[in-house]
Coordinates of C-alpha atoms and ligand atoms in Angstrom, one line a residue:
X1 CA -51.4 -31.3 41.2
X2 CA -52.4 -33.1 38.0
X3 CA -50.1 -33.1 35.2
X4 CA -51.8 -31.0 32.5
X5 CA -51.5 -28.2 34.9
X6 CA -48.2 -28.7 36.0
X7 CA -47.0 -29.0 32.4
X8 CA -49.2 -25.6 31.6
X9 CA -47.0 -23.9 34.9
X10 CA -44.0 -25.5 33.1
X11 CA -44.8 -23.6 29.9
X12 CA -45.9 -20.7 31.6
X13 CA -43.1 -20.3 33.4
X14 CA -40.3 -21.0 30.6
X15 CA -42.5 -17.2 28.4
X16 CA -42.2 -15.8 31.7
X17 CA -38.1 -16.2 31.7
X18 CA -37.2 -15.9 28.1
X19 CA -36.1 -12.9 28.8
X20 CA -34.4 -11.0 31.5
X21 CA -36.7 -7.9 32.1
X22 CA -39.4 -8.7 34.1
X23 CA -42.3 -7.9 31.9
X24 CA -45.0 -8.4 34.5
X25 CA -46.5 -4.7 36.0
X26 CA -43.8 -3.0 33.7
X27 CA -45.2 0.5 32.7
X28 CA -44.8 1.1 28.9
X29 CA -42.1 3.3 30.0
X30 CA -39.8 0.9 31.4
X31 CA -40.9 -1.4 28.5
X32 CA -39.7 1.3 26.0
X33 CA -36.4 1.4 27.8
X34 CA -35.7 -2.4 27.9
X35 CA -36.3 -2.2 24.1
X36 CA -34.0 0.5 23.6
X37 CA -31.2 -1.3 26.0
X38 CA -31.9 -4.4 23.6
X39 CA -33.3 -6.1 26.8
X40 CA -36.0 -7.0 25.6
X41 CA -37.3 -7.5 22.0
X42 CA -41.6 -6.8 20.8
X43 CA -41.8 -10.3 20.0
X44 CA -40.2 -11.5 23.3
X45 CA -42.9 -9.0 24.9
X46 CA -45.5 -10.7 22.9
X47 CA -44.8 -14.3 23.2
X48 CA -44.8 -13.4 27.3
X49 CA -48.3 -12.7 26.7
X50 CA -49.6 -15.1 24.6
X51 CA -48.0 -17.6 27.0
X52 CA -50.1 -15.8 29.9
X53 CA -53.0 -15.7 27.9
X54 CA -53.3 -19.4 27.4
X55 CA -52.2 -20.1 31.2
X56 CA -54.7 -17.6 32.5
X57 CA -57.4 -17.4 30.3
X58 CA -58.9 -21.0 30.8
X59 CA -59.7 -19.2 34.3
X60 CA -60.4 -16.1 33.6
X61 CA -62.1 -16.6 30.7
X62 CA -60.9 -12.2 29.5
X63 CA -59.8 -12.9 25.9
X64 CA -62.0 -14.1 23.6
X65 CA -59.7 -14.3 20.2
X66 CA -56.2 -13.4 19.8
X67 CA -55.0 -12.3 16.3
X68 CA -53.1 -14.8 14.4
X69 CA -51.2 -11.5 12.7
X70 CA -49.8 -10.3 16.2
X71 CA -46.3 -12.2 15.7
X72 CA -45.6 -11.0 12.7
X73 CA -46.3 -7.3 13.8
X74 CA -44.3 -8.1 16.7
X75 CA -41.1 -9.0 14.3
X76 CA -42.1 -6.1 12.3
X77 CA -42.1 -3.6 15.0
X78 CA -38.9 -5.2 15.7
X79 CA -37.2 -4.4 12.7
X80 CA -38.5 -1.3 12.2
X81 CA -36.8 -0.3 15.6
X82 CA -33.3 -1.9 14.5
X83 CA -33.6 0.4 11.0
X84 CA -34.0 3.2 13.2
X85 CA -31.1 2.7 15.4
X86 CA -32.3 3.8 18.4
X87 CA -34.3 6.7 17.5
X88 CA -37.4 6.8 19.7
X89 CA -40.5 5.7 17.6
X90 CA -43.0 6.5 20.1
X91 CA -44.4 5.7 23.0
X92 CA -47.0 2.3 21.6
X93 CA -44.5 1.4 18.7
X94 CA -43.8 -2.7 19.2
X95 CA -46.5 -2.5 22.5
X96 CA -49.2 -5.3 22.5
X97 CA -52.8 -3.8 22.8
X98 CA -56.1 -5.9 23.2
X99 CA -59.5 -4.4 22.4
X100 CA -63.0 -4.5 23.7
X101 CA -64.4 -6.8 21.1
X102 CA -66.7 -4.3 20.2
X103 CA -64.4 -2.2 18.3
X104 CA -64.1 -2.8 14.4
X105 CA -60.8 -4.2 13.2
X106 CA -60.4 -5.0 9.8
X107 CA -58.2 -8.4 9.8
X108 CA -59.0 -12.1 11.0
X109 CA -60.6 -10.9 14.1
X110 CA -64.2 -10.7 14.5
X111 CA -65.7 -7.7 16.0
X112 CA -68.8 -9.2 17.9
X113 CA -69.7 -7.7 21.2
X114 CA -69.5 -11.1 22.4
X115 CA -72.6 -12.5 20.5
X116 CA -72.8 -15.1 18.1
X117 CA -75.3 -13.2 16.0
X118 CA -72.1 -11.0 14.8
X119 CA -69.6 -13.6 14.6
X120 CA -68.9 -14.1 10.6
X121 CA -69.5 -10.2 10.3
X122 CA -66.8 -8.1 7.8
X123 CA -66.5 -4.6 9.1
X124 CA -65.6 -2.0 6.3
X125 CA -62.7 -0.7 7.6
X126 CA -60.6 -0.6 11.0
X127 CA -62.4 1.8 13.9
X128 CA -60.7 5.2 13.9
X129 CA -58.8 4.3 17.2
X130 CA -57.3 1.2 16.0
X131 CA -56.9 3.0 12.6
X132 CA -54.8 5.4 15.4
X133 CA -53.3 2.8 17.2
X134 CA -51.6 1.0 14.3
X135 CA -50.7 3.8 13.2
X136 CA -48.5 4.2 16.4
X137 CA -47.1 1.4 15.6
X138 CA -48.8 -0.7 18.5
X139 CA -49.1 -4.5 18.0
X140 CA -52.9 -5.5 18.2
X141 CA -53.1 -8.5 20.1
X142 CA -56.3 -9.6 20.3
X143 CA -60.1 -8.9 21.0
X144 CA -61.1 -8.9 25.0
X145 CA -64.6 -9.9 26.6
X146 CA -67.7 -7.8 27.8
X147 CA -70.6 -8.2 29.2
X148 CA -72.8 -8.7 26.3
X149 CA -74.2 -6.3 23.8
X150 CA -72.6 -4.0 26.4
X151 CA -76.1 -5.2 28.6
X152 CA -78.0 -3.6 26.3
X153 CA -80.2 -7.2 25.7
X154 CA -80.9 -7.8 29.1
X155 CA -80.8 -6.7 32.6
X156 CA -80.3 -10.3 33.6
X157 CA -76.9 -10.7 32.0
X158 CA -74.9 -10.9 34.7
X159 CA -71.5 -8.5 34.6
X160 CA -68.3 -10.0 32.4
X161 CA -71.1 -12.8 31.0
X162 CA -71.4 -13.1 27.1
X163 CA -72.7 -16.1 24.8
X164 CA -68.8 -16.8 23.3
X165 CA -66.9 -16.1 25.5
X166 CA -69.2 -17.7 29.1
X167 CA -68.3 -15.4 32.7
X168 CA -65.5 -13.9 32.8
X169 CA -64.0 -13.5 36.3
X170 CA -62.5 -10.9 38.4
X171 CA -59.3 -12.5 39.4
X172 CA -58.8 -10.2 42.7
X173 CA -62.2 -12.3 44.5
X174 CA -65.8 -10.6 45.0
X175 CA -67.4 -13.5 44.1
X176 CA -65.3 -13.1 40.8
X177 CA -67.7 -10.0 40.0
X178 CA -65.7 -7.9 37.1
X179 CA -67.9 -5.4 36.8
X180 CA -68.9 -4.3 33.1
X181 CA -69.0 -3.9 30.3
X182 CA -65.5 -3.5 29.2
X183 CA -64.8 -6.4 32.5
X184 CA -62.2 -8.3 30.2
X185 CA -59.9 -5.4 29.0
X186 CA -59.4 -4.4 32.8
X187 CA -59.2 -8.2 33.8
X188 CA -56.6 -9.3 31.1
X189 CA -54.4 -5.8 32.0
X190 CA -55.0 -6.1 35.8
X191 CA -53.7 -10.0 35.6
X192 CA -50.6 -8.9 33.2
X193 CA -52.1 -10.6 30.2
X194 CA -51.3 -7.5 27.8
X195 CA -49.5 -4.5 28.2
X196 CA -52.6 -1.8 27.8
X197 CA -56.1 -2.0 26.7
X198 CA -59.2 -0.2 25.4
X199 CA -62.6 -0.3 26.6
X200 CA -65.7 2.0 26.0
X201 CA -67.9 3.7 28.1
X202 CA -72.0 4.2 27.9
X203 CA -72.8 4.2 31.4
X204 CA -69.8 3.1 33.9
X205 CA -68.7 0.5 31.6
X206 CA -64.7 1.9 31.7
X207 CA -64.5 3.0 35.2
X208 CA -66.4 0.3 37.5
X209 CA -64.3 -2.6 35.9
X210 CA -60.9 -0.4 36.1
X211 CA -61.9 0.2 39.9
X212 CA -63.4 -3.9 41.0
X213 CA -59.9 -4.7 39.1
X214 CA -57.5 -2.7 40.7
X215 CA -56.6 -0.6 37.3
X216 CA -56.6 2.6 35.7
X217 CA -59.5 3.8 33.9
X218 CA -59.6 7.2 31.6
X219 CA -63.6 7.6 30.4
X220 CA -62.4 10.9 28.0
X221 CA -65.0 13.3 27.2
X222 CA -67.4 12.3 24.9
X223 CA -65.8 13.5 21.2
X224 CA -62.4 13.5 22.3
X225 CA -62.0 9.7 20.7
X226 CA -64.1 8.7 17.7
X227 CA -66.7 6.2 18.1
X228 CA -66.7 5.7 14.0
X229 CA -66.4 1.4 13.7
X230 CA -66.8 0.8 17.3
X231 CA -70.2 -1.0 17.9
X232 CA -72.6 1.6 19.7
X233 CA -75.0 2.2 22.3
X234 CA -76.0 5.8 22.0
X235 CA -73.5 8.7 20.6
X236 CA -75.0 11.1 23.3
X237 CA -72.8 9.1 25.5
X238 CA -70.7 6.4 23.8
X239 CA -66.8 7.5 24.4
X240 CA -63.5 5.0 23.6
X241 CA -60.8 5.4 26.4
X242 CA -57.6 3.6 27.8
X243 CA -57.6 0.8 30.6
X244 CA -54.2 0.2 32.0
X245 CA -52.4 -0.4 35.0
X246 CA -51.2 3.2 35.3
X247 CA -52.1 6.7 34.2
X248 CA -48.9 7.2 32.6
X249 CA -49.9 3.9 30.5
X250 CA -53.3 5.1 30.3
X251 CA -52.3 8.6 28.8
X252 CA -49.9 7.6 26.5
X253 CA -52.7 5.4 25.2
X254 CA -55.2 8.0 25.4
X255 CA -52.5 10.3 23.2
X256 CA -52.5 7.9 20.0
X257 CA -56.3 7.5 19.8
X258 CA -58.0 11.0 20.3
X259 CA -58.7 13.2 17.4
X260 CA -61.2 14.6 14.8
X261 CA -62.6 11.7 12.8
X262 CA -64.8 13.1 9.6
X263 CA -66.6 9.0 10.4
X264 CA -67.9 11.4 13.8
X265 CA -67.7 14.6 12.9
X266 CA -70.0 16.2 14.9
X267 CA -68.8 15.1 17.8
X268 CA -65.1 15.3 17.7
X269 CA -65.2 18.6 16.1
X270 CA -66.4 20.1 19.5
X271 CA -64.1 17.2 21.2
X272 CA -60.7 17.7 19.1
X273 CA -61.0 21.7 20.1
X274 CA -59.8 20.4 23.7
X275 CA -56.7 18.5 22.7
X276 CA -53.6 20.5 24.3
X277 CA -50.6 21.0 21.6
X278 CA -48.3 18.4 22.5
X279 CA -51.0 15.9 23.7
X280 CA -51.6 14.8 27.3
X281 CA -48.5 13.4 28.4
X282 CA -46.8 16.9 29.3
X283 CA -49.4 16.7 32.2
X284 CA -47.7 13.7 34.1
X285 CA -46.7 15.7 36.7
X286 CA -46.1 14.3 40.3
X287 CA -46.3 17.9 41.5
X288 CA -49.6 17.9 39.8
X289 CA -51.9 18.4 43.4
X290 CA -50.7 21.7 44.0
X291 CA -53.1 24.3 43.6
X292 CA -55.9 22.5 42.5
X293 CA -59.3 22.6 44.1
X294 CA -61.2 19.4 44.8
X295 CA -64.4 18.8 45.6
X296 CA -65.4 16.1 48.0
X297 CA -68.7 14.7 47.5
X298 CA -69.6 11.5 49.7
X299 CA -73.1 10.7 49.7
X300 CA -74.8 9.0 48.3
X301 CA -71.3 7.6 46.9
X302 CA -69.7 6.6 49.7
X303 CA -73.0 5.2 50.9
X304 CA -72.6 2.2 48.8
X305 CA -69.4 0.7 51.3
X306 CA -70.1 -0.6 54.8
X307 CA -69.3 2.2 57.7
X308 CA -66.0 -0.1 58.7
X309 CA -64.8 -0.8 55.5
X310 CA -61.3 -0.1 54.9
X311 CA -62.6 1.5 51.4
X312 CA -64.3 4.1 53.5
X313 CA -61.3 4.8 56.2
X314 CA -58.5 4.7 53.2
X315 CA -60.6 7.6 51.3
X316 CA -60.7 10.2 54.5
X317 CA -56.9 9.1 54.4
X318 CA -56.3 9.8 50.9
X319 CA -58.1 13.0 51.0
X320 CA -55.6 14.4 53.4
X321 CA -52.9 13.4 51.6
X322 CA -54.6 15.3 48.4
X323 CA -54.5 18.4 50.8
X324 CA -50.8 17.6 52.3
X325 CA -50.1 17.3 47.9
X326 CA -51.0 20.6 47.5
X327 CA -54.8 20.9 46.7
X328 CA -57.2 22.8 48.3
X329 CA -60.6 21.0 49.9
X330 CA -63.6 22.0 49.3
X331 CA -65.5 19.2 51.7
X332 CA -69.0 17.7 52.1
X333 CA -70.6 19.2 48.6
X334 CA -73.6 17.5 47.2
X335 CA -75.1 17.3 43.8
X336 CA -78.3 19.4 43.3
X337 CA -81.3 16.2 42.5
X338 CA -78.6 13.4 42.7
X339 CA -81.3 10.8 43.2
X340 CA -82.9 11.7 40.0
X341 CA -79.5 11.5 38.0
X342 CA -78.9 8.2 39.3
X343 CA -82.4 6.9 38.4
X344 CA -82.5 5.8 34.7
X345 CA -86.5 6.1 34.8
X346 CA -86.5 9.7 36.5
X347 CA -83.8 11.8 34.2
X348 CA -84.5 10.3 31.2
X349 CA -81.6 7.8 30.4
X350 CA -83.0 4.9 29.8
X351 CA -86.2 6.5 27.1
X352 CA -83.3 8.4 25.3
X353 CA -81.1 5.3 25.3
X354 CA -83.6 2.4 23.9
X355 CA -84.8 5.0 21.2
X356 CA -80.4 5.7 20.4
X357 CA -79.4 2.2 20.8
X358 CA -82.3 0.8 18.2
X359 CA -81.5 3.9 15.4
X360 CA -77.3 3.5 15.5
X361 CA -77.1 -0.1 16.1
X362 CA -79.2 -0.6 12.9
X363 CA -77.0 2.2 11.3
X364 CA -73.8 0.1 12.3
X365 CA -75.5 -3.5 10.9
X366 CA -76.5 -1.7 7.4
X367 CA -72.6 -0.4 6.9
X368 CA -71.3 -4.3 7.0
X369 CA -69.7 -5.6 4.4
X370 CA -71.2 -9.0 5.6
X371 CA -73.0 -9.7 8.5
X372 CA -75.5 -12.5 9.2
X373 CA -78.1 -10.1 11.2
X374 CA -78.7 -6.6 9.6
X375 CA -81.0 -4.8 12.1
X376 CA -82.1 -5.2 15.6
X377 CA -85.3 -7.6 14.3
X378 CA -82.4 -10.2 12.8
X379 CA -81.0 -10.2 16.2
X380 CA -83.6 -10.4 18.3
X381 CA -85.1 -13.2 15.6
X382 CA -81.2 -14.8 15.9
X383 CA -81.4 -15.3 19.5
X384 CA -84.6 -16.7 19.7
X385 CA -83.5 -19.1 17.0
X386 CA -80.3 -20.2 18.7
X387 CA -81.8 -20.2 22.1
X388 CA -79.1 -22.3 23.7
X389 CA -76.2 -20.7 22.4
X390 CA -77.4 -17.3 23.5
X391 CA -78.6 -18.8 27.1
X392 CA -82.0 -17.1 26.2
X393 CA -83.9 -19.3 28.8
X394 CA -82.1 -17.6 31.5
X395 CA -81.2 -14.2 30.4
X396 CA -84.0 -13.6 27.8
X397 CA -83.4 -10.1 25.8
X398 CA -86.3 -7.6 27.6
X399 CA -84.0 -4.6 26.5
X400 CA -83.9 -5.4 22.9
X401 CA -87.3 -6.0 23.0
X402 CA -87.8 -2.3 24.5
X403 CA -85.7 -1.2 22.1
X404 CA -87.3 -2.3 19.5
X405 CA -90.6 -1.2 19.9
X406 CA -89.2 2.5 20.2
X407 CA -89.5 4.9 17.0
X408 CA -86.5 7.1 16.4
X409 CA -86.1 10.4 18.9
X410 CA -89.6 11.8 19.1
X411 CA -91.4 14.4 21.4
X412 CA -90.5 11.8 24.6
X413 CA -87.6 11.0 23.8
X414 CA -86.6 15.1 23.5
X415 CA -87.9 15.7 26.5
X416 CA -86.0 13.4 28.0
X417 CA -82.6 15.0 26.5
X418 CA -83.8 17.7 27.7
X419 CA -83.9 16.6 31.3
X420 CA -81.0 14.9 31.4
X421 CA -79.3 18.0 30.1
X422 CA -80.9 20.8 32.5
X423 CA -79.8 18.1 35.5
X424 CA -76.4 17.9 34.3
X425 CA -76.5 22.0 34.3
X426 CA -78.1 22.3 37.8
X427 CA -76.3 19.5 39.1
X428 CA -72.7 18.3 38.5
X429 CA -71.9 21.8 36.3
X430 CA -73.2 24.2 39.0
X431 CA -71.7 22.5 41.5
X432 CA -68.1 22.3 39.8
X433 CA -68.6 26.0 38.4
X434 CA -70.4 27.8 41.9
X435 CA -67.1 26.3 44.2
X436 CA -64.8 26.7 41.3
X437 CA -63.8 23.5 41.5
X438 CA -60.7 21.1 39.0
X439 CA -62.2 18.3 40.1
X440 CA -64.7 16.5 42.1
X441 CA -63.7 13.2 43.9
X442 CA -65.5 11.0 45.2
X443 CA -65.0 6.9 46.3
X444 CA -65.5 3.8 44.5
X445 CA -67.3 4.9 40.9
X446 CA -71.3 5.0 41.9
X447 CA -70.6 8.9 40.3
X448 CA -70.3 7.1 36.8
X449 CA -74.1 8.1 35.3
X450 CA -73.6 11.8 36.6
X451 CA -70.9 12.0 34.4
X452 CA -72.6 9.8 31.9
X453 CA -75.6 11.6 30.8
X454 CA -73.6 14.6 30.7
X455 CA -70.8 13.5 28.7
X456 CA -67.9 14.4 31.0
X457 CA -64.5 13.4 31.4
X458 CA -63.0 11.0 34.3
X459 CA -60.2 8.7 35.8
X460 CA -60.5 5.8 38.4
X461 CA -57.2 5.0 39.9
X462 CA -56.5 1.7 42.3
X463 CA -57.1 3.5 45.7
X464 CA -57.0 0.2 48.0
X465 CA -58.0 -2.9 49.5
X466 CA -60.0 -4.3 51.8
X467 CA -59.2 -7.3 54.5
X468 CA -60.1 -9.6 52.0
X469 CA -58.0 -8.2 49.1
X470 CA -60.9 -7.1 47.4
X471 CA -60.1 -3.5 45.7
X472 CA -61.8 -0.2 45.4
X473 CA -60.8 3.2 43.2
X474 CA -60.9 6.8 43.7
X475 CA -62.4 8.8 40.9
X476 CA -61.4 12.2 39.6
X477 CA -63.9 13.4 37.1
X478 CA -64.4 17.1 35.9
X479 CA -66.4 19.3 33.0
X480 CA -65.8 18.6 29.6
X481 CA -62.4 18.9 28.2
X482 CA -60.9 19.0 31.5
X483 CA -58.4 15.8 30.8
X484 CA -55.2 18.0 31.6
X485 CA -56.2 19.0 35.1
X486 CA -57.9 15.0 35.8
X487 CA -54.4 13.9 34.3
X488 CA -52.2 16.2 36.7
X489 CA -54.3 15.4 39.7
X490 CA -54.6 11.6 39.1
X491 CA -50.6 11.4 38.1
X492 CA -49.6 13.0 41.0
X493 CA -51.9 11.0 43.6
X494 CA -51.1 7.6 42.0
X495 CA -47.5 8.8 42.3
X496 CA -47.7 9.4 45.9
X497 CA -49.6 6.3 46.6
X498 CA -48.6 3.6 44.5
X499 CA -51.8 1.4 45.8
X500 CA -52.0 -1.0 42.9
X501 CA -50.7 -4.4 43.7
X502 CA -51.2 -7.5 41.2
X503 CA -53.9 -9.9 41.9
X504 CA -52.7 -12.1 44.9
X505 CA -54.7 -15.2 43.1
X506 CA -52.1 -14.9 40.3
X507 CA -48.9 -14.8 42.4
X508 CA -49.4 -17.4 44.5
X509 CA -50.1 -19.7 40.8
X510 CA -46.1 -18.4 39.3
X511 CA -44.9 -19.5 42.4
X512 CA -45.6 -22.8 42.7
Ligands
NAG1 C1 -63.5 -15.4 13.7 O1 -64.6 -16.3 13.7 C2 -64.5 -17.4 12.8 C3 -65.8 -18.1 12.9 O2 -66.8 -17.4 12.1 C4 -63.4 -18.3 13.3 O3 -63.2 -19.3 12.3 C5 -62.1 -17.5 13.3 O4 -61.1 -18.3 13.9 C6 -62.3 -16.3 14.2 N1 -61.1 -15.4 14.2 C7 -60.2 -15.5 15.2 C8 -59.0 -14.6 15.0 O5 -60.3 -16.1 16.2
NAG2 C1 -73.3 4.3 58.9 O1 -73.3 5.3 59.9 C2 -74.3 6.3 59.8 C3 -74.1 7.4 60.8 O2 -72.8 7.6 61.1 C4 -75.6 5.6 59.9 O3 -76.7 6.5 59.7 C5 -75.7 4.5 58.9 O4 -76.9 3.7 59.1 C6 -74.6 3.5 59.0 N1 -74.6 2.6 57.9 C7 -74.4 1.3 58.0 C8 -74.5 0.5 56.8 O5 -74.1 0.8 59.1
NAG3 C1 -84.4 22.7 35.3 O1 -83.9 22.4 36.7 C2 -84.2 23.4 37.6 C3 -83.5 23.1 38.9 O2 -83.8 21.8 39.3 C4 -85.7 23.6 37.7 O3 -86.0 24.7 38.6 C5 -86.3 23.9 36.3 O4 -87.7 24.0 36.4 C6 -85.8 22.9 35.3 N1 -86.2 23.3 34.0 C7 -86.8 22.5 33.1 C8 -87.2 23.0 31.8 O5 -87.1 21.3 33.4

């Protein structure tokens, strides 16, 4: 072992025991408790992380900036607790929160979507969720990776992969695939680098790195969080939601962001009409299984894991512990033209999103205070100018391109909302409504663009391992506004399963 490491394990492990809760895989619960049991302080909390961060992070390459404010929030959150003398401030008062780095916060961090092109940018104000957050009194500890411009400059770019921060890595193996695009929020969670996270979702980019992670993943209906500040993709299907290590974590985050934003008014006036009085947490229920009706689809889902695979034996043997929980099965359904949903070229996705992605990302650009690129031309024009910074020669940028050629949302692009829209309807929707179903579940989260180009809600929870300690979810998704019932049913099987373990990598490193 060479000394810069063992000195870095040294130092590691001193954060790790400067206090005596064990902070690692602690729900915000027990977290909360410790704090009120003056166990454990915010700062102590913090400084655990920032020592993990700089142990890890060489390796894992999740974070890409942490905030040089986050101490003195910390001691503030501290203090705040001591004037209250006990009195419960909240579930995410003092809790340290990192944050895809595309969403807008107004302090020292830059809000970039990994790029160099936005780095130097000055947002106008906070996004509305971090607006929400802080306002929670959660302590914002720093800006996480993604795969870059969410993917949206190239198909080449592999998953986790952007120009500042290089590949980020999945730390529980396959091949160190994260999955993307929010793959360094559920990487720096899954490896106990923070205590909860946020990512945001187009297409999949919540739930697949939640599930190759071994972490929880809400993707909340599209309107129930405001996208206002939050660098986007296309507000058809752009949503902001919660990666943590549990649902309870998850929901308690998912309770201090959502809300009507005039920033996104259309959308989360429809979306705030579905928030429950007294929030989401009143449905952590472990009893939550009984009497709801699932509906099993496998294929083409399940298609997507070898016959053998333990991910494919553990989901038969989950589903009949859903029915022993409680919940009636409603097995083998299928989604009406599934083939067409999942093809980006056949139900329209991909002419819809070029055409969005061109009109809002230029929107976002104009609203800078400061930026050095102020449309999609200056970036494309940036890249090609700083080819070796942006690793043009191997990933190019054919989607901006695309992109840019498009002209707003004319006759083809309707059409293709349209489509999308009468799939959704005679697909997932009749499905869920004909069999009366609470929820659909199905293995691993290949479901992610059925829910996507309709804008509906769902939650991946760890479901399992294979041989080689790679992990797979289960996903619970439903029709919009249906987060109570998902919340209730994915509580109560996480509850009776307890699956999640941290990454085996990581252990065997704190205990040398
Ligand atoms: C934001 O980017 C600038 C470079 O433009 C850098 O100097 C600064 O340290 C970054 N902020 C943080 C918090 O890392
Ligand atoms: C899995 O089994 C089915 C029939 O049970 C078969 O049609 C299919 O080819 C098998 N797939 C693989 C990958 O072996
Ligand atoms: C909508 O989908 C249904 C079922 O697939 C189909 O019969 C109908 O023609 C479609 N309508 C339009 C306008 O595309």
């Amino acid at each position: 072992m060479n000394i810069v490491f063992f000195l870095s394990a040294f130092l590691f492990f001193i954060g790790a025991n400067s206090s005596q809760f064990p902070i690692d895989e602690a729900t915000v619960a027990e977290i909360q408790h410790a704090f009120s049991q003056n166990k454990l302080t915010s700062r102590e909390l913090l400084d655990h992380y920032l020592n993990k961060i700089d142990f890890l992070n060489p390796v894992l390459k999740s974070v890409l900036e942490v905030n040089p404010d986050a101490r003195a929030q910390a001691e503030a959150a501290d203090r705040e607790r001591e004037l209250a003398g006990g009195k419960a401030l909240g579930e995410l008062h003092g809790i340290p929160v990192l944050l895809k780095d595309s969403i807008g916060t107004k302090d020292r961090l830059n809000t970039t979507a990994g790029s160099f092109a936005l780095l130097g940018s000055v947002v106008p104000r906070d996004a509305k969720v971090v607006h929400r957050l802080r306002n929670a009194g959660a302590v914002i500890l720093g800006k996480t990776s993604l795969t870059e411009w969410y993917g949206s400059r190239s198909m080449k770019i592999p998953h986790g992969w952007c120009a500042r921060g290089g590949q980020a890595l999945n730390p529980y193996g396959k091949g160190g695939d994260p999955c993307g695009s929010s793959s360094g929020s559920a990487i720096s969670v899954a490896a106990n680098m923070a205590a909860v996270s946020l990512g945001t979702e187009t297409d999949g980019s919540i739930l697949c790195p939640a599930d190759y992670n071994s972490v929880v993943g809400i993707k909340p209906t599209v309107g129930l969080t405001s996208r206002a500040g939050v660098i986007p993709i296309s507000p058809r299907q752009d949503t902001i939601g919660p990666i943590c290590r549990t649902v309870s974590d998850a929901v308690y985050v998912l309770d201090a962001i959502v809300g009507f934003d005039p920033m996104d008014s259309e959308a989360t006036k429809v979306g705030s009409q579905f928030i429950p009085s007294g929030g989401y947490k009143q449905f952590l229920k472990r009893d939550g299984l009984t009497g709801k009706r699932l509906g099993i689809v496998r294929h083409p889902f399940s298609d997507l894991y070898a016959n053998e695979s333990t991910a494919i034996q553990s989901f038969e043997h989950h589903v009949k512990l859903l029915r022993k929980s409680g919940a009636t099965i409603v097995d083998n359904l299928q989604i009406s033209n599934v083939a067409a949903i999942l093809n980006p070229y056949e139900s329209g996705e991909l002419v819809a999103m070029i055409a969005e992605f061109k009109l809002t990302i230029n929107d976002y650009l104009k609203n800078l205070i400061q930026s050095p690129v102020r449309s999609l031309a200056d970036i494309i024009a940036f890249n090609n100018n700083h080819p070796e910074l942006e690793n043009m020669k191997e990933y190019g940028q054919d989607a901006f391109l695309l992109s840019e050629q498009t002209e707003g949302i004319g006759e083809a692009e309707k059409a293709a909302i349209s489509m999308m829209e009468n799939l959704s309807r005679h697909g997932f929707e009749e499905m869920m409504k004909t069999y009366n179903l609470d929820a659909m579940v199905t293995l691993g989260t290949g479901a992610e663009t059925v829910l996507a180009i309709g804008g509906y809600p769902a939650i991946s929870v760890p479901a399992g391992y294979e041989g080689n300690g790679e992990p797979f979810g289960i996903l619970f998704s439903g029709l919009k506004g249906t987060e109570p019932k998902l919340i209730e049913i994915a509580y109560a099987y996480e509850q009776a399963t307890m699956v999640r373990r941290p990454p085996p990598l990581l252990s065997d490193l704190s205990s040398l």
